[in-house]
Amino acid sequence: MRQPSVIARRVAAASVTLVVAAGAAACGPKDNDAKGAGGDSKPQKGGTLTVLNAGPQEDFDPARLYTSGGGNVPSLVFRTLTTRNRESGAAGAEVVPDLATDTGRPSKNATVWTYTLKKGLKYEDGTPITSADIKYGIERSFAAELSGGAPYLRDWLIGGADYQGPYKDKKGLASIETPDDLTIVFHLNKPEGEFPYLATQTQFTPVPKAKDKGTKYEEHPISSGPYKVVKNENDGERITLARNTYWSAATDAERKAYPDKIDVRSGLDSSVINQRLSASQGADAAAVTTDTNLGPAELAKVTGDKALAARVGTGHFGYTNYIAFNPKVKPFDDPKVRQAIAYAVDRSSVINAAGGSSLAEAATTYLPNQKSFGYTPYDHFPAGASGNPAKAKELLKEAGHPNGITITLTHSNDKDFETSPEIATALQDALKKAGITVKLQGLEINDYKDKIHSVKSEPGFFLAHWGADWPSGGPFLAPIFDGRQIVKDGANFNTGFLDDKSVNDEIDAINKLTNLDEAAERWGALDKKIGEQALTVPLFHPVYKRLYGSAVKNIVISDWTGVLDISQVAVK
């Protein structure tokens, strides 16, 4: 949990539209469901689906990817113990069985999780998938040369912190047991009620040991899903997928696998992608994107064209853009100063800077406004849409600053990042009305990341963002507010250096819960409690708009991935 969301880290940096880099969607246009969205006729099998993406589909190895990595292309090839429910909106934020018969059977204290594989599972070569293959797939993700995947297994599995992978340690992880070909048992360091979510990660993909080629495995990974890799050019620049004839829909209730072939093209300019999808000529009529959003100008053009507007997927992902404070830096050590800034923020101007209300929604809670996260409405420092400078001045006076203060706001110079100069300038103008003079410190993106994630260099006042690795309050709140996750010699994300025993204890208590609805309610209550300390000022949740080709049918965009689900798409 010490890593930022892959969506936040990778897609946001790769996307070249204003703030909509992380990508998520609650539903297709006009709230279409999976039955016939994108066209009047029923979806049929056949044809070629083209995927046009800006972000590269590199490192196509299940050990090196996050579940959401690459806009869900990996999910066509790699099946896991559990997966996301392939439905639009909130229903798509549920975890469901995939290779396993259920979402897992926990011990009483949620430290032991047992899974049983479905019968009849096969790889692309017709050989059976076994529990030993899943164990091996997980173990190889610990190898240094295959790094890049999610960090949770190293933290959660007994012995995981010291394990170096099967290439160095032939004994394997004793904390993963495979008593027979269909059973796999995980022994954890501590209770983890959200293990079913973790089991959706690509590290849970079965890998046959005999076919493992180490770092070269990505060139032709052995498919357990409905499609197999026919060709992988230039480390994912272009990946061609064809049907895996040994995949059976009888064992896979989630993937529809309508197209015969899928052509994934990456590293494209976002404006070119949107132009091609807009024109929808030739093969582009059967094309989609899973990582390129419409910017404000493009959206205005599309909105004025009814035919184009009908081909825009819209939605929301668990993602929050916010102001972060370092309370170890004066004057932000004074809660009243932090509260004053919270009151002074003009969210309407921030949203305008982020592209307008079509692309951003005001936020007053740290958790995203979705049920799966445990969203609990609160506004501890109500400033209305345009700020409350009078209240801010009052608090500054109480804090000993009757004549206002001068502070520095650190942000990224990258106009295509969520911490852009436009948003920083909007905050500068708003805070000025409350007697707060804001000097802007713009940094190049790498320098910005290095500075804000280092305990030694973290500024007192800066722009930040966070997206969850799965739709729950856990991976949202714990990395930012759990005092035990403060990292002194690496990338630190607990920017407020909060180390409150009551908060830490509540995180542990929620992690023991296997009833995810109950856990969500507790995450929401914890968010409300933490929010009183004004260690962050939530600004907005991005809204995502993506075009798709005129021949594309069966549009499903869930609250989990935030991208059009290509496992559901039909082109005939």
XYZ file of C-alpha atoms in Angstrom:
572
model
C 0.000 0.000 0.000
C 2.988 2.270 -0.090
C 2.685 2.605 -3.833
C 0.348 5.089 -5.497
C -2.402 3.724 -7.635
C -1.188 2.482 -10.973
C -3.929 4.522 -12.523
C -2.594 7.617 -10.828
C 1.037 6.868 -11.529
C 1.046 5.467 -15.023
C -2.029 6.503 -16.928
C -2.109 10.031 -15.550
C 1.447 10.617 -16.632
C 0.829 9.163 -20.062
C -2.444 10.861 -20.943
C -2.145 14.151 -22.722
C -5.466 15.759 -21.985
C -5.983 18.222 -19.184
C -7.019 16.438 -16.011
C -8.715 13.316 -17.191
C -5.663 11.104 -17.132
C -6.667 8.392 -14.742
C -9.699 7.087 -16.525
C -12.920 5.741 -15.156
C -16.525 5.584 -16.089
C -19.760 4.675 -14.451
C -21.773 3.993 -17.567
C -21.916 4.424 -21.289
C -23.743 7.241 -23.051
C -27.322 7.792 -21.926
C -26.796 5.233 -19.147
C -26.684 2.354 -21.641
C -26.398 -1.063 -20.093
C -24.590 -4.065 -21.508
C -27.485 -4.998 -23.775
C -27.058 -3.248 -27.055
C -25.271 -0.079 -25.974
C -23.521 1.493 -28.922
C -26.008 0.170 -31.447
C -29.509 -1.187 -31.997
C -28.583 -4.715 -33.072
C -27.565 -7.417 -30.646
C -23.819 -8.007 -30.328
C -22.461 -10.871 -32.396
C -19.205 -12.743 -32.561
C -16.635 -11.937 -35.229
C -14.605 -9.088 -36.645
C -11.534 -7.224 -35.417
C -11.515 -4.758 -32.535
C -8.813 -2.078 -32.641
C -7.569 -0.486 -29.418
C -5.921 2.935 -29.824
C -3.983 3.984 -26.737
C -1.505 6.678 -25.769
C 0.121 4.766 -22.904
C 2.417 1.926 -23.896
C 1.327 -1.656 -23.254
C 4.837 -2.609 -22.147
C 6.019 -5.393 -19.817
C 3.199 -7.724 -20.865
C 3.972 -10.203 -18.109
C 1.440 -10.903 -15.310
C 4.195 -10.569 -12.706
C 4.930 -6.996 -13.772
C 1.446 -5.567 -14.244
C -1.289 -4.204 -12.041
C -4.775 -5.586 -12.721
C -5.782 -2.285 -14.296
C -2.486 -1.899 -16.125
C -2.845 -1.204 -19.830
C -6.530 -0.401 -19.807
C -7.716 -3.994 -19.139
C -5.993 -5.521 -22.172
C -4.164 -7.991 -19.870
C -7.504 -9.315 -18.623
C -8.150 -10.754 -22.084
C -5.135 -13.038 -21.743
C -4.634 -13.434 -18.000
C -7.334 -14.890 -15.768
C -6.977 -14.674 -11.992
C -8.588 -16.264 -8.926
C -11.150 -13.460 -8.752
C -12.011 -10.572 -11.039
C -14.245 -7.526 -11.287
C -17.916 -7.872 -12.100
C -18.238 -6.910 -15.770
C -21.177 -4.536 -15.463
C -21.601 -0.809 -15.823
C -21.528 1.582 -12.898
C -21.572 0.624 -9.243
C -22.348 -3.041 -9.947
C -19.001 -3.209 -11.713
C -17.202 -2.391 -8.455
C -17.990 -5.833 -7.047
C -15.457 -8.666 -6.872
C -16.591 -12.005 -8.342
C -15.017 -15.446 -8.951
C -12.868 -16.029 -12.020
C -10.668 -19.141 -12.013
C -11.968 -19.934 -8.539
C -15.409 -21.241 -7.649
C -16.000 -18.376 -5.199
C -14.301 -15.220 -3.916
C -12.429 -17.126 -1.226
C -13.141 -18.797 2.095
C -11.512 -17.005 5.037
C -10.528 -18.379 8.413
C -12.268 -16.856 11.408
C -9.653 -14.107 11.731
C -9.140 -13.627 7.967
C -5.463 -14.653 8.102
C -5.976 -17.815 6.031
C -7.768 -17.781 2.667
C -8.685 -20.914 0.721
C -9.688 -21.149 -2.942
C -10.899 -24.025 -5.095
C -10.362 -23.883 -8.862
C -13.131 -24.604 -11.330
C -12.873 -27.904 -13.178
C -11.936 -27.982 -16.853
C -9.678 -24.898 -16.943
C -7.119 -25.032 -19.748
C -4.251 -23.000 -21.221
C -4.007 -22.061 -24.880
C -2.141 -25.324 -25.587
C -4.868 -27.468 -24.037
C -2.964 -28.408 -20.873
C -4.854 -28.124 -17.566
C -4.466 -25.150 -15.227
C -3.530 -26.226 -11.702
C -3.235 -24.595 -8.304
C 0.541 -25.165 -8.486
C 0.629 -22.925 -11.563
C -1.041 -20.101 -9.633
C 1.410 -20.561 -6.760
C 4.314 -20.429 -9.212
C 2.886 -17.377 -10.974
C 2.743 -15.556 -7.654
C 6.236 -16.654 -6.621
C 7.875 -15.454 -9.827
C 6.399 -11.977 -9.197
C 8.841 -11.723 -6.263
C 11.870 -11.993 -8.582
C 13.804 -8.733 -8.842
C 14.000 -8.987 -12.621
C 10.186 -9.152 -12.820
C 9.423 -6.221 -10.532
C 6.726 -3.663 -11.277
C 3.579 -5.317 -9.997
C 1.517 -4.480 -6.936
C 3.426 -4.600 -3.600
C 0.717 -6.140 -1.435
C 1.787 -9.787 -1.615
C 5.217 -8.963 -0.264
C 3.590 -7.247 2.718
C 0.711 -9.653 3.309
C 2.108 -13.169 2.808
C 4.059 -14.794 5.622
C 7.680 -14.828 4.512
C 6.948 -12.506 1.622
C 9.192 -9.682 2.836
C 12.348 -11.798 2.466
C 11.412 -14.031 -0.457
C 13.462 -13.496 -3.641
C 11.453 -15.533 -6.139
C 11.794 -19.080 -7.567
C 14.892 -18.358 -9.631
C 16.911 -17.889 -6.429
C 14.815 -19.814 -3.900
C 13.758 -23.198 -5.255
C 11.769 -24.046 -2.121
C 9.080 -21.496 -2.839
C 6.787 -19.748 -0.380
C 5.626 -22.001 2.428
C 2.758 -19.574 3.072
C 1.108 -20.730 -0.189
C -0.059 -24.319 -0.018
C -1.445 -26.472 -2.848
C -2.756 -29.686 -1.246
C -4.177 -30.818 -4.595
C -4.482 -29.581 -8.175
C -7.651 -27.605 -7.475
C -6.922 -26.121 -4.028
C -4.713 -23.224 -3.007
C -4.349 -21.816 0.516
C -2.786 -18.478 1.537
C -1.381 -17.749 5.017
C -1.158 -14.040 5.842
C 0.823 -11.999 8.361
C -2.314 -10.271 9.594
C -6.051 -10.209 8.973
C -6.951 -8.996 5.488
C -10.676 -9.020 4.787
C -10.082 -7.544 1.342
C -7.975 -10.452 0.071
C -10.628 -11.224 -2.600
C -9.835 -7.810 -4.114
C -6.122 -8.564 -4.093
C -6.776 -11.878 -5.842
C -7.865 -9.884 -8.918
C -4.289 -8.657 -9.402
C -2.428 -10.127 -12.368
C 0.135 -11.735 -10.056
C -2.568 -14.369 -9.402
C -2.398 -15.470 -13.055
C -1.373 -19.125 -13.486
C 2.010 -19.587 -15.145
C 3.186 -23.094 -16.137
C 6.707 -23.460 -14.775
C 7.875 -25.393 -17.828
C 6.934 -22.495 -20.108
C 8.468 -19.709 -18.002
C 11.208 -17.847 -19.877
C 11.929 -15.214 -17.247
C 12.102 -11.710 -18.682
C 11.297 -13.057 -22.153
C 8.008 -14.576 -21.026
C 6.250 -11.317 -21.941
C 6.913 -11.997 -25.623
C 4.497 -14.917 -25.530
C 2.834 -15.445 -22.150
C 0.704 -18.576 -22.010
C -2.940 -17.564 -22.121
C -5.547 -18.632 -19.607
C -8.085 -16.180 -21.008
C -10.218 -15.943 -24.157
C -7.386 -14.536 -26.280
C -3.759 -15.498 -26.861
C -0.829 -13.352 -27.955
C -0.049 -13.853 -31.625
C 2.529 -11.081 -31.853
C 4.092 -8.563 -29.462
C 6.047 -5.891 -31.330
C 8.501 -3.418 -29.755
C 7.636 -4.260 -26.140
C 3.918 -3.731 -26.452
C 3.829 -0.989 -29.076
C 1.574 -3.299 -31.046
C 0.035 -6.482 -29.671
C -2.090 -8.783 -31.786
C -4.498 -11.107 -30.013
C -6.457 -14.027 -31.483
C -8.920 -16.480 -29.979
C -7.706 -19.060 -27.482
C -9.642 -22.071 -28.729
C -9.227 -23.874 -25.395
C -10.951 -21.109 -23.450
C -14.465 -22.084 -22.466
C -17.252 -19.615 -21.756
C -18.698 -22.287 -19.460
C -15.869 -21.549 -16.994
C -15.895 -17.770 -17.509
C -19.068 -15.842 -16.751
C -17.402 -12.432 -17.083
C -15.675 -12.151 -20.473
C -17.899 -12.109 -23.567
C -15.046 -12.329 -26.106
C -17.060 -11.278 -29.138
C -14.311 -10.198 -31.620
C -12.213 -12.830 -33.399
C -9.139 -10.634 -33.261
C -7.937 -7.661 -31.209
C -5.312 -5.252 -32.506
C -3.773 -3.140 -29.714
C -1.785 -0.106 -30.849
C -0.026 2.010 -28.232
C 2.172 5.072 -28.010
C -0.144 7.197 -30.150
C -0.725 10.933 -29.762
C -3.982 11.571 -27.925
C -5.199 14.157 -30.420
C -4.641 11.671 -33.224
C -6.555 8.994 -31.303
C -9.539 11.279 -30.802
C -9.437 12.407 -34.437
C -9.445 8.822 -35.649
C -12.272 7.809 -33.329
C -14.250 10.885 -34.310
C -13.862 10.224 -38.043
C -14.533 6.505 -37.483
C -13.338 5.542 -40.957
C -12.390 2.043 -42.086
C -10.952 -0.093 -39.272
C -11.337 2.870 -36.888
C -15.111 2.402 -36.946
C -14.447 -0.700 -34.833
C -11.957 1.033 -32.530
C -11.908 2.107 -28.893
C -9.469 3.715 -26.481
C -8.961 2.759 -22.868
C -6.690 5.609 -21.811
C -7.335 8.735 -23.873
C -9.895 11.283 -22.772
C -11.551 14.220 -24.440
C -10.174 17.571 -23.345
C -12.325 20.703 -22.885
C -12.003 21.937 -26.472
C -12.585 18.480 -27.939
C -15.543 17.921 -25.657
C -17.156 21.187 -26.731
C -16.890 20.094 -30.363
C -18.278 16.653 -29.646
C -21.159 17.992 -27.562
C -22.334 20.055 -30.528
C -22.573 16.967 -32.737
C -25.384 14.588 -31.748
C -23.890 11.655 -33.629
C -20.530 12.086 -31.895
C -22.086 12.781 -28.512
C -23.857 9.426 -28.742
C -20.426 7.786 -28.961
C -18.976 9.137 -25.720
C -18.572 6.979 -22.641
C -18.870 8.916 -19.379
C -18.067 8.019 -15.835
C -16.261 8.249 -12.543
C -13.378 6.367 -11.001
C -12.197 6.284 -7.389
C -9.835 9.226 -7.656
C -9.392 12.455 -5.695
C -7.414 15.604 -6.431
C -6.537 17.571 -3.315
C -4.297 20.006 -1.468
C -1.799 18.355 0.876
C -0.199 19.957 3.940
C 3.027 19.094 5.727
C 2.241 20.005 9.367
C 5.931 19.946 10.187
C 6.415 23.082 8.096
C 5.265 26.451 9.481
C 2.628 27.907 9.355
C 0.902 24.636 8.433
C 1.659 23.206 11.867
C -1.293 25.317 13.066
C -4.637 23.590 12.329
C -6.344 26.989 12.103
C -4.121 27.973 9.178
C -4.992 24.743 7.392
C -8.674 25.309 8.139
C -8.452 28.885 6.851
C -7.109 27.645 3.538
C -9.895 25.053 3.363
C -12.479 27.831 3.805
C -10.771 30.084 1.264
C -10.737 27.556 -1.595
C -12.967 28.457 -4.533
C -13.851 25.057 -5.955
C -15.785 26.526 -8.867
C -12.632 28.202 -10.187
C -10.614 25.028 -9.598
C -13.153 23.011 -11.565
C -13.042 25.541 -14.385
C -9.256 25.196 -14.426
C -9.680 21.431 -14.586
C -11.790 21.701 -17.723
C -15.244 22.556 -16.413
C -18.058 20.726 -14.678
C -18.254 18.133 -17.459
C -14.783 16.950 -16.518
C -14.622 17.518 -12.761
C -16.945 17.352 -9.759
C -16.376 19.272 -6.515
C -15.096 17.188 -3.601
C -15.348 17.861 0.131
C -14.532 14.294 1.243
C -11.256 12.495 0.755
C -12.947 9.240 -0.236
C -14.546 9.283 -3.694
C -18.312 9.652 -3.816
C -19.035 5.990 -4.562
C -20.707 3.391 -2.357
C -17.950 0.795 -2.675
C -15.486 3.153 -0.982
C -17.862 3.758 1.902
C -18.544 7.341 0.827
C -19.950 9.301 3.761
C -20.874 12.918 2.951
C -19.254 15.603 5.091
C -17.979 19.139 4.738
C -16.111 20.150 7.859
C -15.127 23.542 6.461
C -18.072 24.628 4.301
C -16.954 27.204 1.800
C -19.740 26.913 -0.719
C -18.936 26.803 -4.407
C -16.824 29.977 -4.422
C -15.107 30.000 -1.012
C -15.636 31.777 2.285
C -12.830 34.358 2.568
C -14.436 36.050 5.589
C -14.286 32.869 7.637
C -10.746 32.259 6.437
C -9.654 35.728 7.608
C -11.288 35.130 10.968
C -9.331 31.912 11.485
C -6.068 33.523 10.370
C -6.599 36.263 12.940
C -7.158 33.656 15.651
C -3.939 31.982 14.525
C -2.017 35.235 15.004
C -2.014 36.437 11.401
C -4.362 39.450 11.355
C -2.591 40.855 8.294
C -2.640 37.588 6.354
C 0.202 35.276 5.418
C 2.481 34.516 2.494
C 2.944 30.856 1.557
C 4.331 28.774 -1.329
C 2.285 26.254 -3.324
C 4.276 23.505 -5.056
C 2.827 21.995 -8.219
C 3.842 20.337 -11.450
C 4.622 22.340 -14.561
C 3.070 19.622 -16.684
C -0.151 21.088 -18.067
C -1.421 17.579 -18.746
C -1.064 16.468 -15.138
C -3.686 16.915 -12.415
C -1.402 19.233 -10.468
C -1.160 21.651 -13.372
C -0.276 25.372 -13.313
C -3.889 26.250 -14.195
C -5.223 24.673 -11.007
C -2.439 26.237 -8.948
C -3.239 29.671 -10.368
C -6.936 29.249 -9.587
C -6.051 28.529 -5.959
C -3.661 31.481 -5.873
C -6.429 33.844 -6.986
C -8.972 32.452 -4.516
C -6.712 32.554 -1.476
C -5.726 36.144 -2.242
C -9.286 37.197 -1.343
C -8.691 35.846 2.169
C -5.430 37.740 2.646
C -3.301 34.719 1.751
C -0.553 35.534 -0.718
C 0.441 32.401 -2.617
C 3.752 32.101 -4.409
C 3.817 29.327 -7.004
C 6.659 26.831 -7.233
C 6.300 24.890 -10.463
C 8.543 21.876 -10.973
C 9.137 19.493 -13.823
C 7.134 16.326 -13.289
C 9.965 14.075 -12.083
C 11.333 16.750 -9.747
C 7.829 17.355 -8.439
C 7.293 13.669 -7.641
C 10.708 13.340 -6.001
C 10.112 16.398 -3.851
C 6.611 15.643 -2.560
C 7.279 11.955 -1.860
C 10.453 12.465 0.175
C 10.229 12.935 3.944
C 13.318 15.139 3.773
C 12.116 17.470 1.028
C 8.309 17.449 1.258
C 7.023 21.042 0.987
C 4.449 22.497 3.360
C 1.715 23.147 0.798
C 1.300 21.288 -2.498
C -1.108 19.716 -4.967
C -1.608 15.951 -4.874
C -3.911 13.182 -6.059
C -4.704 9.556 -5.287
C -6.479 6.670 -6.970
C -7.289 3.288 -5.453
C -5.940 -0.051 -6.657
C -9.391 -1.533 -6.056
C -12.734 0.050 -5.134
C -12.501 0.177 -1.355
C -11.582 2.686 1.317
C -8.615 0.551 2.377
C -6.149 1.236 -0.442
C -7.350 4.845 -0.359
C -6.972 5.736 3.307
C -4.235 3.428 4.607
C -1.322 4.598 2.404
C -2.117 8.252 3.188
C -3.103 8.158 6.863
C -1.680 4.995 8.467
C 1.262 6.099 10.613
C 3.011 2.763 10.139
C 3.235 3.464 6.425
C 5.384 6.578 6.816
C 8.477 5.785 4.749
C 11.585 7.664 5.838
C 14.003 6.315 3.242
C 11.812 5.853 0.187
C 8.639 7.051 -1.492
C 6.330 8.313 1.270
C 2.628 8.996 0.700
C 1.508 9.764 4.250
C 2.086 13.431 3.461
C 0.514 14.701 6.692
C 2.719 12.356 8.778
C -0.378 11.282 10.665
C 0.462 8.600 13.237
C -2.670 8.427 15.367
C -3.093 5.201 17.328
C -6.869 5.387 17.120
C -6.665 5.691 13.326
C -4.131 2.874 13.044
C -6.225 0.643 15.287
C -9.375 1.319 13.290
C -7.577 0.435 10.050
C -6.557 -2.883 11.628
C -10.093 -3.478 12.875
C -11.625 -2.842 9.446
C -9.069 -5.100 7.768
C -10.388 -7.984 9.863
C -13.871 -7.633 8.372
C -14.831 -10.003 5.580
C -18.228 -8.375 5.162
C -17.238 -5.757 2.583
C -20.415 -3.688 3.042
C -19.707 -3.378 6.757
C -16.094 -2.541 6.013
C -17.146 0.183 3.556
C -19.320 1.828 6.201
C -16.394 1.868 8.624
C -14.020 3.308 6.002
C -16.478 6.159 5.437
C -16.699 6.925 9.144
C -12.909 6.896 9.398
C -12.612 9.281 6.467
C -14.962 11.698 8.224
C -12.948 11.477 11.443
C -9.611 12.086 9.710
C -11.069 14.958 7.695
C -11.547 17.001 10.872
C -7.771 17.439 11.097
C -7.582 19.310 7.780
C -4.448 17.476 6.669
C -5.824 17.631 3.142
C -8.321 19.798 1.286
C -10.238 17.691 -1.262
C -10.763 19.662 -4.461
C -12.444 17.523 -7.107
C -13.072 14.079 -8.514
C -12.368 13.903 -12.254
C -15.062 12.912 -14.744
C -14.009 10.981 -17.818
C -15.179 11.275 -21.401
C -14.011 8.852 -24.086
C -14.992 8.335 -27.695
C -15.488 4.964 -29.370
C -16.020 3.951 -32.999
C -19.403 3.935 -34.715
C -19.410 0.144 -35.172
C -18.679 -0.623 -31.511
C -21.485 -2.228 -29.516
C -22.068 -3.421 -25.957
C -20.503 -0.556 -24.044
C -19.726 -1.458 -20.428
C -17.736 0.980 -18.273
C -17.540 0.207 -14.591
C -16.640 2.090 -11.446
C -13.735 -0.325 -10.902
C -11.423 0.199 -13.868
C -12.817 3.399 -15.259
C -12.245 2.252 -18.808
C -14.430 0.810 -21.508
C -14.344 -2.929 -20.866
C -13.016 -4.516 -24.031
C -13.929 -7.977 -22.779
C -17.570 -6.980 -23.392
C -17.247 -5.105 -26.689
C -18.640 -6.390 -29.982
C -17.952 -4.983 -33.441
C -20.604 -6.885 -35.412
